[in-house]
């Protein structure tokens, strides 16, 4: 996940808060909407406030970027969920039990997959 940047702005609407998340993550519109399957044009209309945000988009943002859905809907609470991801915990446990040469191989494969994304 990209390094998070501090962004100061009062976000009054869910559309504003989605933009705030994108800016905090330091992503362009194109990169941000690539993960949540929306066209760049559709996403730009969300940021401009010309499109309503549906529940599916909120769920995709939460799952893809670890965004707190309550924050998106209400502006209250932390922007990002602080709960540990069970898949990440399982992966960490399995990875730590492997020999170093296997760990290095897995890391190289993940880096190659990331390039393809």
Coordinates of N, CA and C in Angstrom, one line a residue:
X1 N 0.8 -1.2 0.0 CA 0.0 0.0 0.0 C 0.9 1.2 0.0
X2 N 0.5 2.3 -0.7 CA 1.4 3.5 -0.8 C 1.4 4.2 0.6
X3 N 2.5 5.0 0.8 CA 2.7 5.7 2.0 C 1.6 6.8 2.1
X4 N 1.0 6.9 3.3 CA -0.1 7.8 3.6 C 0.5 9.2 3.9
X5 N -0.1 10.2 3.3 CA 0.3 11.6 3.5 C -0.8 12.3 4.3
X6 N -0.3 13.3 5.1 CA -1.3 14.0 5.9 C -2.0 15.0 5.0
X7 N -3.3 15.0 5.0 CA -4.1 15.9 4.2 C -5.1 16.7 5.1
X8 N -5.0 18.0 5.1 CA -5.9 18.8 5.9 C -7.1 19.3 5.0
X9 N -8.3 19.0 5.4 CA -9.4 19.5 4.7 C -10.7 18.9 5.4
X10 N -11.6 19.8 5.6 CA -12.9 19.3 6.2 C -13.7 18.7 5.0
X11 N -14.0 17.4 5.2 CA -14.8 16.7 4.2 C -16.2 16.6 4.6
X12 N -17.1 17.3 4.0 CA -18.5 17.4 4.4 C -19.3 16.3 3.8
X13 N -19.0 15.8 2.6 CA -19.9 14.8 2.0 C -19.0 13.5 1.8
X14 N -19.7 12.4 1.6 CA -19.1 11.2 1.3 C -18.1 11.3 0.1
X15 N -18.5 12.1 -0.9 CA -17.7 12.3 -2.1 C -16.4 13.0 -1.6
X16 N -16.5 14.0 -0.8 CA -15.3 14.7 -0.3 C -14.4 13.8 0.5
X17 N -15.0 12.9 1.3 CA -14.2 12.0 2.1 C -13.5 11.0 1.3
X18 N -14.1 10.6 0.2 CA -13.4 9.6 -0.7 C -12.2 10.3 -1.4
X19 N -12.4 11.5 -1.8 CA -11.3 12.3 -2.3 C -10.2 12.5 -1.3
X20 N -10.6 12.7 0.0 CA -9.6 12.9 1.1 C -8.8 11.6 1.3
X21 N -9.5 10.5 1.2 CA -8.8 9.2 1.3 C -7.7 9.1 0.2
X22 N -8.1 9.4 -1.0 CA -7.2 9.3 -2.2 C -6.0 10.2 -2.0
X23 N -6.2 11.4 -1.6 CA -5.1 12.3 -1.4 C -4.2 11.9 -0.2
X24 N -4.8 11.3 0.8 CA -4.1 10.8 2.0 C -3.1 9.7 1.5
X25 N -3.6 8.9 0.7 CA -2.8 7.8 0.2 C -1.8 8.2 -0.9
X26 N -1.9 9.4 -1.4 CA -1.0 10.0 -2.3 C -1.1 9.4 -3.7
X27 N -2.4 9.0 -4.1 CA -2.6 8.4 -5.4 C -3.3 9.3 -6.4
X28 N -3.0 9.1 -7.6 CA -3.7 9.8 -8.7 C -5.1 9.2 -8.8
X29 N -6.0 9.9 -9.4 CA -7.3 9.4 -9.7 C -7.2 8.1 -10.4
X30 N -6.4 8.0 -11.5 CA -6.3 6.8 -12.3 C -5.8 5.6 -11.5
X31 N -4.8 5.8 -10.6 CA -4.3 4.7 -9.8 C -5.3 4.3 -8.8
X32 N -6.0 5.3 -8.2 CA -6.9 5.0 -7.1 C -8.1 4.2 -7.6
X33 N -8.7 4.6 -8.8 CA -9.9 3.9 -9.2 C -9.6 2.6 -10.0
X34 N -8.3 2.4 -10.3 CA -8.0 1.1 -10.9 C -8.2 -0.1 -10.0
X35 N -8.0 0.1 -8.7 CA -8.1 -0.9 -7.7 C -9.6 -1.2 -7.4
X36 N -10.4 -0.1 -7.4 CA -11.9 -0.3 -7.3 C -12.4 -0.2 -8.7
X37 N -12.9 -1.2 -9.3 CA -13.2 -1.1 -10.7 C -14.2 -0.1 -11.2
X38 N -13.7 1.2 -11.3 CA -14.5 2.3 -11.8 C -13.6 2.9 -12.9
X39 N -14.3 3.5 -13.9 CA -13.6 4.2 -14.9 C -13.1 5.5 -14.3
X40 N -12.0 6.1 -14.8 CA -11.5 7.3 -14.3 C -12.5 8.4 -14.4
X41 N -13.3 8.4 -15.5 CA -14.3 9.5 -15.7 C -15.4 9.4 -14.6
X42 N -15.9 8.1 -14.3 CA -16.9 7.9 -13.3 C -16.4 8.4 -12.0
X43 N -15.1 8.0 -11.7 CA -14.5 8.4 -10.4 C -14.4 9.9 -10.3
X44 N -14.0 10.6 -11.4 CA -13.8 12.0 -11.4 C -15.2 12.7 -11.0
X45 N -16.2 12.1 -11.6 CA -17.6 12.7 -11.3 C -17.9 12.5 -9.8
X46 N -17.5 11.4 -9.2 CA -17.7 11.3 -7.8 C -17.0 12.4 -7.0
X47 N -15.7 12.6 -7.3 CA -15.0 13.6 -6.6 C -15.6 15.0 -6.8
X48 N -16.1 15.3 -8.0 CA -16.7 16.6 -8.3 C -18.1 16.7 -7.6
X49 N -18.6 15.6 -7.1 CA -19.9 15.7 -6.5 C -21.1 15.5 -7.4
X50 N -20.8 15.1 -8.7 CA -21.8 15.0 -9.7 C -22.4 13.6 -9.7
X51 N -21.9 12.7 -9.0 CA -22.4 11.3 -8.9 C -22.5 10.9 -7.5
X52 N -23.6 10.2 -7.2 CA -23.8 9.6 -5.9 C -23.0 8.4 -5.7
X53 N -22.6 8.2 -4.5 CA -21.7 7.0 -4.2 C -22.6 5.9 -3.7
X54 N -22.6 4.7 -4.3 CA -23.4 3.6 -3.9 C -22.7 2.7 -2.8
X55 N -23.5 1.9 -2.2 CA -23.0 1.0 -1.2 C -21.9 0.1 -1.7
X56 N -22.0 -0.4 -2.9 CA -20.9 -1.2 -3.5 C -19.6 -0.5 -3.6
X57 N -19.6 0.7 -4.0 CA -18.3 1.5 -4.0 C -17.7 1.7 -2.6
X58 N -18.6 1.9 -1.6 CA -18.1 2.1 -0.3 C -17.5 0.8 0.2
X59 N -18.1 -0.4 -0.1 CA -17.6 -1.7 0.3 C -16.2 -2.0 -0.4
X60 N -16.2 -1.6 -1.6 CA -14.9 -1.8 -2.4 C -13.8 -1.0 -1.8
X61 N -14.1 0.3 -1.5 CA -13.1 1.1 -0.9 C -12.6 0.6 0.5
X62 N -13.5 0.1 1.3 CA -13.2 -0.5 2.6 C -12.3 -1.7 2.4
X63 N -12.7 -2.6 1.5 CA -11.9 -3.8 1.3 C -10.6 -3.6 0.6
X64 N -10.5 -2.7 -0.3 CA -9.3 -2.4 -1.1 C -8.3 -1.6 -0.4
X65 N -8.7 -0.6 0.4 CA -7.8 0.3 1.0 C -7.8 0.3 2.5
X66 N -8.6 -0.5 3.1 CA -8.7 -0.6 4.6 C -9.4 0.7 5.1
X67 N -10.3 1.3 4.4 CA -11.0 2.5 4.8 C -12.1 2.1 5.7
X68 N -12.3 2.9 6.8 CA -13.4 2.7 7.7 C -14.7 3.2 7.0
X69 N -15.6 2.3 6.8 CA -16.9 2.6 6.2 C -17.7 3.7 6.9
X70 N -17.6 3.6 8.2 CA -18.3 4.6 9.1 C -17.7 6.0 8.8
X71 N -16.4 6.1 8.6 CA -15.8 7.4 8.3 C -16.3 7.9 7.0
X72 N -16.4 7.0 6.0 CA -16.9 7.4 4.7 C -18.3 7.9 4.7
X73 N -19.1 7.2 5.5 CA -20.5 7.6 5.5 C -20.8 8.8 6.3
X74 N -20.1 8.9 7.5 CA -20.5 10.0 8.5 C -19.4 11.0 8.7
X75 N -18.2 10.7 8.4 CA -17.0 11.5 8.7 C -16.5 11.4 10.1
X76 N -17.1 10.4 10.8 CA -16.7 10.2 12.2 C -15.8 9.0 12.3
X77 N -14.9 9.0 13.3 CA -14.0 7.9 13.5 C -12.7 8.0 12.7
X78 N -11.9 7.0 12.8 CA -10.6 7.0 12.1 C -10.9 6.8 10.6
X79 N -10.0 7.4 9.7 CA -10.2 7.2 8.3 C -9.9 5.8 7.9
X80 N -9.0 5.1 8.5 CA -8.6 3.8 8.2 C -9.0 2.8 9.3
X81 N -9.4 1.6 9.0 CA -9.6 0.6 10.0 C -8.3 0.2 10.7
X82 N -8.4 0.0 11.9 CA -7.2 -0.4 12.7 C -7.2 -1.9 13.0
X83 N -8.3 -2.6 12.6 CA -8.4 -4.0 12.9 C -7.4 -4.7 12.0
X84 N -6.7 -5.7 12.5 CA -5.7 -6.5 11.7 C -6.5 -7.3 10.7
X85 N -5.9 -7.4 9.5 CA -6.5 -8.2 8.5 C -6.2 -9.7 8.7
X86 N -7.2 -10.5 8.9 CA -6.9 -12.0 9.2 C -6.1 -12.6 8.1
X87 N -6.3 -12.2 6.8 CA -5.4 -12.8 5.8 C -4.0 -12.5 5.9
X88 N -3.7 -11.2 6.3 CA -2.4 -10.8 6.5 C -1.7 -11.5 7.7
X89 N -2.5 -11.7 8.8 CA -2.0 -12.4 9.9 C -1.6 -13.8 9.6
X90 N -2.5 -14.5 8.8 CA -2.2 -15.9 8.4 C -1.0 -15.9 7.5
X91 N -0.9 -15.0 6.5 CA 0.2 -14.9 5.7 C 1.5 -14.7 6.4
X92 N 1.5 -13.8 7.4 CA 2.7 -13.6 8.2 C 3.1 -14.8 9.0
X93 N 2.1 -15.5 9.5 CA 2.4 -16.7 10.3 C 3.1 -17.8 9.4
X94 N 2.5 -18.0 8.2 CA 3.0 -19.0 7.3 C 4.4 -18.6 6.8
X95 N 4.5 -17.4 6.4 CA 5.8 -16.9 5.9 C 6.9 -17.0 6.9
X96 N 6.7 -16.7 8.1 CA 7.7 -16.7 9.1 C 8.2 -18.1 9.4
X97 N 7.4 -19.1 9.1 CA 7.7 -20.5 9.3 C 8.5 -21.1 8.2
X98 N 8.8 -20.4 7.1 CA 9.5 -20.9 6.0 C 11.0 -20.6 6.1
X99 N 11.8 -21.5 5.4 CA 13.2 -21.2 5.4 C 13.5 -19.9 4.6
X100 N 14.6 -19.2 4.9 CA 14.9 -17.9 4.3 C 14.9 -18.0 2.8
X101 N 15.4 -19.0 2.2 CA 15.5 -19.1 0.7 C 14.1 -19.1 0.1
X102 N 13.1 -19.8 0.8 CA 11.7 -19.8 0.3 C 11.1 -18.4 0.5
X103 N 11.4 -17.7 1.6 CA 10.9 -16.4 1.9 C 11.4 -15.4 0.8
X104 N 12.6 -15.5 0.4 CA 13.2 -14.7 -0.6 C 12.5 -14.9 -2.0
X105 N 12.2 -16.2 -2.3 CA 11.5 -16.6 -3.5 C 10.1 -16.0 -3.5
X106 N 9.4 -16.1 -2.4 CA 8.0 -15.6 -2.3 C 8.0 -14.1 -2.5
X107 N 9.0 -13.4 -1.8 CA 9.0 -12.0 -2.0 C 9.3 -11.6 -3.4
X108 N 10.2 -12.3 -4.1 CA 10.4 -11.9 -5.5 C 9.2 -12.2 -6.4
X109 N 8.4 -13.2 -6.1 CA 7.2 -13.5 -6.9 C 6.2 -12.4 -6.6
X110 N 6.0 -12.0 -5.4 CA 5.0 -10.9 -5.0 C 5.4 -9.6 -5.7
X111 N 6.7 -9.3 -5.8 CA 7.1 -8.1 -6.5 C 6.8 -8.1 -7.9
X112 N 7.0 -9.3 -8.6 CA 6.7 -9.5 -10.0 C 5.2 -9.4 -10.2
X113 N 4.4 -9.9 -9.3 CA 2.9 -9.8 -9.4 C 2.5 -8.3 -9.3
X114 N 3.1 -7.6 -8.4 CA 2.8 -6.2 -8.2 C 3.1 -5.4 -9.5
X115 N 4.2 -5.7 -10.2 CA 4.5 -5.1 -11.4 C 3.5 -5.3 -12.5
X116 N 2.9 -6.5 -12.5 CA 1.9 -6.8 -13.5 C 0.6 -6.1 -13.2
X117 N 0.3 -5.7 -12.0 CA -0.9 -5.1 -11.6 C -0.9 -3.7 -12.2

